[in-house]
């Protein structure tokens, strides 16, 4: 009779190793393995069968959009940020298309996109990494068929650093446009400064990460001139990375930096946001409530303000970020939450209330902040 140690050594561990090898092999066959990894892990970690493996349209979540639902009025007192170079107006309130189980089921992504646009929202944040551009595009085109004007929609996408380089950037943007079924993308971002050890077509040619970012920026600048994209920007970039692109000549201005921003961010991140504001670079904030630990404390400390304003703490924090000069992109596939998020234009925080929120400083426990300075 085999001992527990023997069973573990000769049966369980080899089985785990084989399963991991098969999983890695499966991922490696995809053009964007990191994206495929997230489409599987995020649903699975939430107890949901990954649509990428088990099929789309089976997940519960975003309800069907009624066939007779027509576009609703846009929010009153809607606010915008003006992008440098083009003068385009980016709505300060958007919807993010990642990082939740429903963002990886194509049918629910289609419904989420359509719901949001028909409810009056106009700013949609996507990316190559999310592997759902076809569904987003289908939702946009259906909204357009129902009466939403394309020129009112502000669509963001991003290129992941494993595809940095001049030629590969040209291919990625074309692929995104084909998947979306649209003629142009309003804002295209470099998703991260670097992919670390994963590399890119550019790095495989022996070029350093700085040169690869610059080649990518050169490509985006040319695509902007051709009208394939209207603006170029960055995501999770520190000041040193932005300055690198600003030093280039005859290229597009850095129009946006999408970054984790809340009252709890480290001083370096706050410096990055302040630098962007000083340089007229618009900022899109994600995670304005911080991590889970900070979220619970914010809920406690702003309960009184929530009662006073008649808005949830989440809505108050979205409004805080907007009044701090940022755009926000809360992710949701729930049409009721979309309505709540869009309603933050109805309130305005006083100077004293903004000060109260700005002074919310908690320890870093449980806070997931992207340290942009860690990248070369």
Tab-separated table of C-alpha atoms in Angstrom:
chain	number	residue	atom	x	y	z
A	1	UNK	CA	0.000	0.000	0.000
A	2	UNK	CA	1.420	3.369	-1.075
A	3	UNK	CA	2.062	5.978	1.608
A	4	UNK	CA	0.601	9.471	1.388
A	5	UNK	CA	4.082	10.775	0.577
A	6	UNK	CA	4.438	8.316	-2.292
A	7	UNK	CA	1.012	9.180	-3.693
A	8	UNK	CA	1.894	12.866	-3.533
A	9	UNK	CA	5.310	12.323	-5.120
A	10	UNK	CA	4.421	9.854	-7.861
A	11	UNK	CA	0.822	10.637	-8.733
A	12	UNK	CA	-0.450	14.046	-7.662
A	13	UNK	CA	2.612	16.191	-8.378
A	14	UNK	CA	3.215	14.664	-11.852
A	15	UNK	CA	-0.466	15.219	-12.659
A	16	UNK	CA	-0.214	18.857	-11.605
A	17	UNK	CA	2.981	19.309	-13.606
A	18	UNK	CA	1.353	17.739	-16.684
A	19	UNK	CA	-1.723	19.963	-16.331
A	20	UNK	CA	0.452	23.064	-16.010
A	21	UNK	CA	2.510	22.042	-19.035
A	22	UNK	CA	-0.643	21.549	-21.081
A	23	UNK	CA	-2.008	24.923	-19.917
A	24	UNK	CA	1.221	26.733	-20.803
A	25	UNK	CA	1.279	24.961	-24.164
A	26	UNK	CA	-2.309	26.011	-24.805
A	27	UNK	CA	-1.522	29.635	-23.974
A	28	UNK	CA	1.611	29.690	-26.112
A	29	UNK	CA	-0.399	28.863	-29.241
A	30	UNK	CA	-2.277	32.152	-28.955
A	31	UNK	CA	-1.094	35.422	-30.511
A	32	UNK	CA	-1.489	37.129	-27.126
A	33	UNK	CA	-0.885	34.500	-24.394
A	34	UNK	CA	-1.132	37.039	-21.566
A	35	UNK	CA	-4.569	38.120	-22.748
A	36	UNK	CA	-5.737	34.529	-23.045
A	37	UNK	CA	-4.437	33.845	-19.534
A	38	UNK	CA	-6.630	36.606	-18.079
A	39	UNK	CA	-9.718	35.555	-20.051
A	40	UNK	CA	-9.423	32.166	-18.345
A	41	UNK	CA	-8.145	33.050	-14.880
A	42	UNK	CA	-10.491	35.956	-14.048
A	43	UNK	CA	-13.737	34.020	-14.654
A	44	UNK	CA	-12.321	30.828	-13.103
A	45	UNK	CA	-11.154	32.634	-9.960
A	46	UNK	CA	-14.707	33.915	-9.539
A	47	UNK	CA	-16.216	30.458	-9.841
A	48	UNK	CA	-17.346	30.922	-13.449
A	49	UNK	CA	-16.562	28.624	-16.369
A	50	UNK	CA	-14.277	30.563	-18.750
A	51	UNK	CA	-16.197	31.312	-21.993
A	52	UNK	CA	-12.900	31.110	-23.896
A	53	UNK	CA	-12.927	27.357	-23.197
A	54	UNK	CA	-16.578	26.485	-22.623
A	55	UNK	CA	-18.217	28.829	-25.130
A	56	UNK	CA	-19.666	32.327	-25.145
A	57	UNK	CA	-23.251	33.279	-24.379
A	58	UNK	CA	-23.688	30.839	-21.490
A	59	UNK	CA	-22.662	33.102	-18.615
A	60	UNK	CA	-25.293	34.865	-16.519
A	61	UNK	CA	-24.956	38.591	-16.040
A	62	UNK	CA	-25.803	41.510	-18.279
A	63	UNK	CA	-29.472	41.237	-19.351
A	64	UNK	CA	-30.564	41.330	-22.971
A	65	UNK	CA	-31.153	44.765	-24.442
A	66	UNK	CA	-34.797	45.267	-25.492
A	67	UNK	CA	-35.197	45.475	-29.261
A	68	UNK	CA	-37.272	48.631	-28.950
A	69	UNK	CA	-34.855	50.492	-26.639
A	70	UNK	CA	-33.721	53.682	-28.346
A	71	UNK	CA	-30.900	56.040	-27.299
A	72	UNK	CA	-31.616	57.913	-24.069
A	73	UNK	CA	-30.498	61.521	-23.500
A	74	UNK	CA	-26.884	62.042	-22.524
A	75	UNK	CA	-26.270	63.024	-18.885
A	76	UNK	CA	-27.048	66.587	-17.900
A	77	UNK	CA	-24.009	68.642	-16.909
A	78	UNK	CA	-21.734	66.128	-18.679
A	79	UNK	CA	-18.066	67.046	-18.324
A	80	UNK	CA	-15.190	66.585	-20.776
A	81	UNK	CA	-11.417	66.769	-21.005
A	82	UNK	CA	-9.851	68.395	-24.059
A	83	UNK	CA	-7.096	66.297	-25.649
A	84	UNK	CA	-3.980	68.183	-26.760
A	85	UNK	CA	-3.201	68.188	-30.452
A	86	UNK	CA	-6.641	67.268	-31.764
A	87	UNK	CA	-8.885	69.277	-29.449
A	88	UNK	CA	-11.148	66.214	-29.166
A	89	UNK	CA	-13.444	66.094	-26.150
A	90	UNK	CA	-13.213	62.973	-23.983
A	91	UNK	CA	-16.190	62.403	-21.667
A	92	UNK	CA	-14.935	62.276	-18.089
A	93	UNK	CA	-17.200	59.338	-17.268
A	94	UNK	CA	-16.705	56.077	-19.154
A	95	UNK	CA	-17.005	52.320	-18.822
A	96	UNK	CA	-14.110	49.863	-18.644
A	97	UNK	CA	-14.299	46.624	-20.603
A	98	UNK	CA	-11.992	44.409	-18.566
A	99	UNK	CA	-11.177	42.667	-15.337
A	100	UNK	CA	-14.526	41.094	-14.422
A	101	UNK	CA	-15.969	37.729	-15.549
A	102	UNK	CA	-18.639	39.295	-17.781
A	103	UNK	CA	-15.933	41.179	-19.708
A	104	UNK	CA	-14.766	37.874	-21.206
A	105	UNK	CA	-18.078	36.576	-22.526
A	106	UNK	CA	-18.615	38.031	-25.992
A	107	UNK	CA	-22.400	38.098	-25.716
A	108	UNK	CA	-22.311	39.952	-22.389
A	109	UNK	CA	-19.661	42.360	-23.698
A	110	UNK	CA	-21.916	43.120	-26.668
A	111	UNK	CA	-24.864	43.750	-24.350
A	112	UNK	CA	-22.776	45.864	-21.947
A	113	UNK	CA	-21.516	48.077	-24.768
A	114	UNK	CA	-24.987	48.504	-26.238
A	115	UNK	CA	-26.622	49.180	-22.865
A	116	UNK	CA	-24.045	51.814	-21.983
A	117	UNK	CA	-24.390	53.720	-25.238
A	118	UNK	CA	-28.185	53.579	-25.227
A	119	UNK	CA	-28.278	54.815	-21.614
A	120	UNK	CA	-26.395	57.958	-22.630
A	121	UNK	CA	-22.777	56.995	-21.955
A	122	UNK	CA	-20.270	57.660	-24.705
A	123	UNK	CA	-16.784	56.765	-23.419
A	124	UNK	CA	-15.711	53.123	-23.797
A	125	UNK	CA	-12.306	51.851	-22.659
A	126	UNK	CA	-10.993	48.704	-24.339
A	127	UNK	CA	-7.652	47.136	-25.236
A	128	UNK	CA	-5.949	44.520	-27.368
A	129	UNK	CA	-5.227	42.597	-24.145
A	130	UNK	CA	-8.913	42.121	-23.298
A	131	UNK	CA	-9.580	40.011	-26.419
A	132	UNK	CA	-13.136	41.316	-26.713
A	133	UNK	CA	-12.860	43.988	-29.424
A	134	UNK	CA	-15.141	42.143	-31.835
A	135	UNK	CA	-17.927	42.126	-29.257
A	136	UNK	CA	-17.323	45.780	-28.352
A	137	UNK	CA	-17.432	46.718	-32.026
A	138	UNK	CA	-20.658	44.792	-32.534
A	139	UNK	CA	-22.245	46.698	-29.660
A	140	UNK	CA	-21.062	50.045	-31.017
A	141	UNK	CA	-22.355	49.311	-34.502
A	142	UNK	CA	-25.749	48.230	-33.161
A	143	UNK	CA	-25.959	51.429	-31.104
A	144	UNK	CA	-25.138	53.409	-34.237
A	145	UNK	CA	-27.880	51.548	-36.111
A	146	UNK	CA	-30.305	52.640	-33.387
A	147	UNK	CA	-29.314	56.283	-33.681
A	148	UNK	CA	-26.139	56.930	-31.660
A	149	UNK	CA	-23.761	59.008	-33.756
A	150	UNK	CA	-20.237	57.670	-34.208
A	151	UNK	CA	-18.741	61.122	-33.694
A	152	UNK	CA	-20.282	61.203	-30.203
A	153	UNK	CA	-18.603	57.940	-29.160
A	154	UNK	CA	-15.142	58.096	-27.618
A	155	UNK	CA	-13.383	54.738	-27.912
A	156	UNK	CA	-10.026	53.904	-26.352
A	157	UNK	CA	-7.859	50.885	-27.131
A	158	UNK	CA	-4.329	49.892	-26.169
A	159	UNK	CA	-1.383	47.923	-27.520
A	160	UNK	CA	0.262	45.473	-25.123
A	161	UNK	CA	4.080	45.734	-24.841
A	162	UNK	CA	4.611	42.179	-26.161
A	163	UNK	CA	3.706	43.731	-29.536
A	164	UNK	CA	5.819	46.890	-29.331
A	165	UNK	CA	7.750	47.842	-32.452
A	166	UNK	CA	6.977	49.787	-35.614
A	167	UNK	CA	5.687	47.030	-37.891
A	168	UNK	CA	3.889	45.101	-35.167
A	169	UNK	CA	2.110	48.268	-34.006
A	170	UNK	CA	0.868	48.864	-37.534
A	171	UNK	CA	-0.517	45.323	-37.590
A	172	UNK	CA	-2.134	45.562	-34.148
A	173	UNK	CA	-3.993	48.786	-34.943
A	174	UNK	CA	-5.223	47.352	-38.245
A	175	UNK	CA	-6.337	44.193	-36.452
A	176	UNK	CA	-8.176	46.202	-33.800
A	177	UNK	CA	-9.951	48.264	-36.462
A	178	UNK	CA	-10.919	45.112	-38.349
A	179	UNK	CA	-12.225	43.453	-35.166
A	180	UNK	CA	-14.158	46.560	-34.167
A	181	UNK	CA	-15.520	47.102	-37.663
A	182	UNK	CA	-14.827	50.830	-37.362
A	183	UNK	CA	-12.909	53.341	-39.450
A	184	UNK	CA	-10.983	54.936	-36.590
A	185	UNK	CA	-10.213	54.676	-32.884
A	186	UNK	CA	-10.378	57.867	-30.829
A	187	UNK	CA	-7.462	57.153	-28.488
A	188	UNK	CA	-4.775	54.477	-28.703
A	189	UNK	CA	-2.501	53.883	-25.717
A	190	UNK	CA	0.726	52.064	-24.944
A	191	UNK	CA	-0.652	49.754	-22.237
A	192	UNK	CA	2.483	49.447	-20.060
A	193	UNK	CA	6.039	50.776	-20.341
A	194	UNK	CA	7.405	47.230	-20.577
A	195	UNK	CA	6.404	43.571	-20.642
A	196	UNK	CA	9.389	42.532	-18.541
A	197	UNK	CA	10.918	39.216	-19.623
A	198	UNK	CA	8.169	38.470	-22.163
A	199	UNK	CA	9.789	40.587	-24.854
A	200	UNK	CA	8.349	41.830	-28.152
A	201	UNK	CA	9.087	41.624	-31.892
A	202	UNK	CA	11.166	44.747	-31.402
A	203	UNK	CA	13.212	43.400	-28.490
A	204	UNK	CA	13.848	40.186	-30.394
A	205	UNK	CA	15.750	42.323	-32.892
A	206	UNK	CA	18.127	43.264	-30.077
A	207	UNK	CA	16.637	46.691	-29.428
A	208	UNK	CA	16.189	48.091	-25.931
A	209	UNK	CA	12.792	48.797	-24.385
A	210	UNK	CA	13.199	52.567	-24.805
A	211	UNK	CA	13.784	52.177	-28.539
A	212	UNK	CA	10.824	49.798	-28.784
A	213	UNK	CA	8.534	52.331	-27.098
A	214	UNK	CA	9.798	55.032	-29.442
A	215	UNK	CA	9.204	52.860	-32.520
A	216	UNK	CA	5.693	52.148	-31.284
A	217	UNK	CA	5.080	55.844	-30.737
A	218	UNK	CA	6.382	56.651	-34.200
A	219	UNK	CA	3.925	54.157	-35.680
A	220	UNK	CA	1.004	55.566	-33.685
A	221	UNK	CA	1.972	59.077	-34.784
A	222	UNK	CA	1.857	58.046	-38.440
A	223	UNK	CA	-1.449	56.249	-37.943
A	224	UNK	CA	-2.782	59.430	-36.352
A	225	UNK	CA	-1.745	61.415	-39.401
A	226	UNK	CA	-3.564	58.907	-41.622
A	227	UNK	CA	-6.736	59.141	-39.553
A	228	UNK	CA	-6.721	55.534	-38.311
A	229	UNK	CA	-6.483	56.857	-34.751
A	230	UNK	CA	-7.279	60.380	-33.613
A	231	UNK	CA	-5.075	60.587	-30.515
A	232	UNK	CA	-2.163	58.691	-28.963
A	233	UNK	CA	-1.412	58.230	-25.305
A	234	UNK	CA	0.050	55.965	-22.635
A	235	UNK	CA	-1.044	53.886	-19.681
A	236	UNK	CA	0.762	53.158	-16.409
A	237	UNK	CA	3.633	55.439	-17.450
A	238	UNK	CA	5.822	57.292	-14.962
A	239	UNK	CA	7.206	60.763	-15.637
A	240	UNK	CA	10.489	59.379	-16.987
A	241	UNK	CA	8.654	57.315	-19.601
A	242	UNK	CA	6.499	60.246	-20.713
A	243	UNK	CA	9.508	62.533	-21.026
A	244	UNK	CA	11.156	59.962	-23.264
A	245	UNK	CA	8.303	60.317	-25.783
A	246	UNK	CA	8.106	64.089	-25.375
A	247	UNK	CA	11.766	64.309	-26.420
A	248	UNK	CA	10.942	62.834	-29.842
A	249	UNK	CA	10.411	65.193	-32.779
A	250	UNK	CA	7.652	65.323	-35.392
A	251	UNK	CA	5.418	62.910	-33.487
A	252	UNK	CA	2.005	63.034	-31.856
A	253	UNK	CA	1.673	64.792	-28.505
A	254	UNK	CA	1.064	62.564	-25.474
A	255	UNK	CA	-2.677	63.078	-25.115
A	256	UNK	CA	-3.491	60.879	-22.134
A	257	UNK	CA	-2.028	58.792	-19.322
A	258	UNK	CA	-4.321	56.119	-17.873
A	259	UNK	CA	-3.157	55.350	-14.368
A	260	UNK	CA	-4.267	53.981	-11.009
A	261	UNK	CA	-5.306	57.056	-9.034
A	262	UNK	CA	-6.947	57.510	-5.634
A	263	UNK	CA	-6.225	59.482	-2.457
A	264	UNK	CA	-4.044	56.561	-1.335
A	265	UNK	CA	-1.543	56.396	-4.186
A	266	UNK	CA	2.182	56.723	-3.376
A	267	UNK	CA	3.799	60.119	-3.685
A	268	UNK	CA	5.523	59.103	-6.931
A	269	UNK	CA	2.166	58.364	-8.549
A	270	UNK	CA	0.771	61.677	-7.325
A	271	UNK	CA	3.797	63.388	-8.877
A	272	UNK	CA	3.041	61.669	-12.183
A	273	UNK	CA	-0.561	62.909	-12.141
A	274	UNK	CA	0.575	66.439	-11.273
A	275	UNK	CA	3.155	66.336	-14.078
A	276	UNK	CA	0.468	65.311	-16.573
A	277	UNK	CA	-1.801	68.148	-15.468
A	278	UNK	CA	1.057	70.619	-15.783
A	279	UNK	CA	1.870	69.364	-19.286
A	280	UNK	CA	-1.771	69.415	-20.417
A	281	UNK	CA	-1.801	65.604	-20.640
A	282	UNK	CA	-5.241	64.314	-19.724
A	283	UNK	CA	-5.450	61.645	-17.028
A	284	UNK	CA	-7.800	58.681	-16.887
A	285	UNK	CA	-8.090	57.233	-13.381
A	286	UNK	CA	-8.813	53.610	-12.642
A	287	UNK	CA	-9.348	52.142	-9.139
A	288	UNK	CA	-10.395	55.472	-7.533
A	289	UNK	CA	-11.460	53.585	-4.386
A	290	UNK	CA	-8.092	51.880	-3.990
A	291	UNK	CA	-7.792	48.214	-3.017
A	292	UNK	CA	-10.149	46.088	-0.939
A	293	UNK	CA	-8.674	47.221	2.394
A	294	UNK	CA	-8.963	50.910	1.494
A	295	UNK	CA	-12.429	50.378	0.021
A	296	UNK	CA	-13.798	49.128	3.341
A	297	UNK	CA	-12.275	52.077	5.199
A	298	UNK	CA	-13.604	54.562	2.653
A	299	UNK	CA	-17.073	53.062	3.002
A	300	UNK	CA	-16.822	53.617	6.744
A	301	UNK	CA	-15.333	57.103	6.717
A	302	UNK	CA	-17.583	58.543	3.992
A	303	UNK	CA	-20.845	57.016	5.217
A	304	UNK	CA	-21.985	60.381	6.581
A	305	UNK	CA	-21.188	62.196	3.347
A	306	UNK	CA	-23.014	59.481	1.426
A	307	UNK	CA	-26.149	60.036	3.496
A	308	UNK	CA	-25.879	63.809	3.122
A	309	UNK	CA	-25.533	63.716	-0.681
A	310	UNK	CA	-27.862	60.806	-1.296
A	311	UNK	CA	-25.209	59.043	-3.346
A	312	UNK	CA	-23.203	55.882	-2.717
A	313	UNK	CA	-19.584	56.092	-1.612
A	314	UNK	CA	-18.564	54.663	-4.995
A	315	UNK	CA	-20.393	57.490	-6.759
A	316	UNK	CA	-18.765	60.045	-4.466
A	317	UNK	CA	-15.298	58.694	-5.235
A	318	UNK	CA	-15.991	58.794	-8.967
A	319	UNK	CA	-17.059	62.398	-8.587
A	320	UNK	CA	-13.923	63.104	-6.530
A	321	UNK	CA	-11.737	61.818	-9.373
A	322	UNK	CA	-13.677	63.851	-11.937
A	323	UNK	CA	-13.344	67.040	-9.883
A	324	UNK	CA	-9.648	66.222	-9.493
A	325	UNK	CA	-9.387	66.704	-13.252
A	326	UNK	CA	-9.466	63.056	-14.334
A	327	UNK	CA	-11.691	60.840	-16.429
A	328	UNK	CA	-12.999	57.641	-14.813
A	329	UNK	CA	-13.757	54.242	-16.353
A	330	UNK	CA	-15.588	52.083	-13.784
A	331	UNK	CA	-16.103	48.584	-15.120
A	332	UNK	CA	-19.600	47.117	-15.009
A	333	UNK	CA	-21.950	45.033	-17.104
A	334	UNK	CA	-24.954	45.964	-14.961
A	335	UNK	CA	-27.198	48.602	-16.601
A	336	UNK	CA	-28.416	49.811	-13.196
A	337	UNK	CA	-24.833	50.447	-12.110
A	338	UNK	CA	-24.207	52.239	-15.414
A	339	UNK	CA	-27.098	54.608	-14.640
A	340	UNK	CA	-25.727	55.195	-11.144
A	341	UNK	CA	-22.240	55.918	-12.470
A	342	UNK	CA	-23.533	58.342	-15.093
A	343	UNK	CA	-25.571	60.161	-12.429
A	344	UNK	CA	-22.434	61.483	-10.684
A	345	UNK	CA	-22.718	64.560	-12.895
A	346	UNK	CA	-25.751	65.480	-10.756
A	347	UNK	CA	-23.659	66.300	-7.690
A	348	UNK	CA	-20.750	68.610	-6.967
A	349	UNK	CA	-18.432	68.214	-4.009
A	350	UNK	CA	-17.616	71.340	-2.042
A	351	UNK	CA	-14.026	72.393	-1.389
A	352	UNK	CA	-14.388	71.100	2.166
A	353	UNK	CA	-15.683	67.734	0.935
A	354	UNK	CA	-12.854	67.429	-1.593
A	355	UNK	CA	-10.398	68.226	1.200
A	356	UNK	CA	-11.977	65.564	3.412
A	357	UNK	CA	-11.465	62.942	0.699
A	358	UNK	CA	-7.964	64.117	-0.195
A	359	UNK	CA	-6.956	63.623	3.422
A	360	UNK	CA	-8.033	59.989	3.481
A	361	UNK	CA	-4.642	58.356	3.906
A	362	UNK	CA	-4.453	54.699	4.855
A	363	UNK	CA	-1.622	52.212	5.021
A	364	UNK	CA	-0.735	50.206	1.951
A	365	UNK	CA	-2.224	46.957	3.255
A	366	UNK	CA	-4.236	45.284	0.517
A	367	UNK	CA	-3.694	48.179	-1.874
A	368	UNK	CA	-2.943	47.135	-5.437
A	369	UNK	CA	-1.150	50.105	-6.947
A	370	UNK	CA	0.756	49.903	-10.192
A	371	UNK	CA	4.206	51.254	-9.361
A	372	UNK	CA	4.944	52.854	-12.711
A	373	UNK	CA	8.506	53.648	-11.684
A	374	UNK	CA	9.439	49.978	-11.498
A	375	UNK	CA	9.581	49.728	-15.289
A	376	UNK	CA	12.741	50.540	-17.213
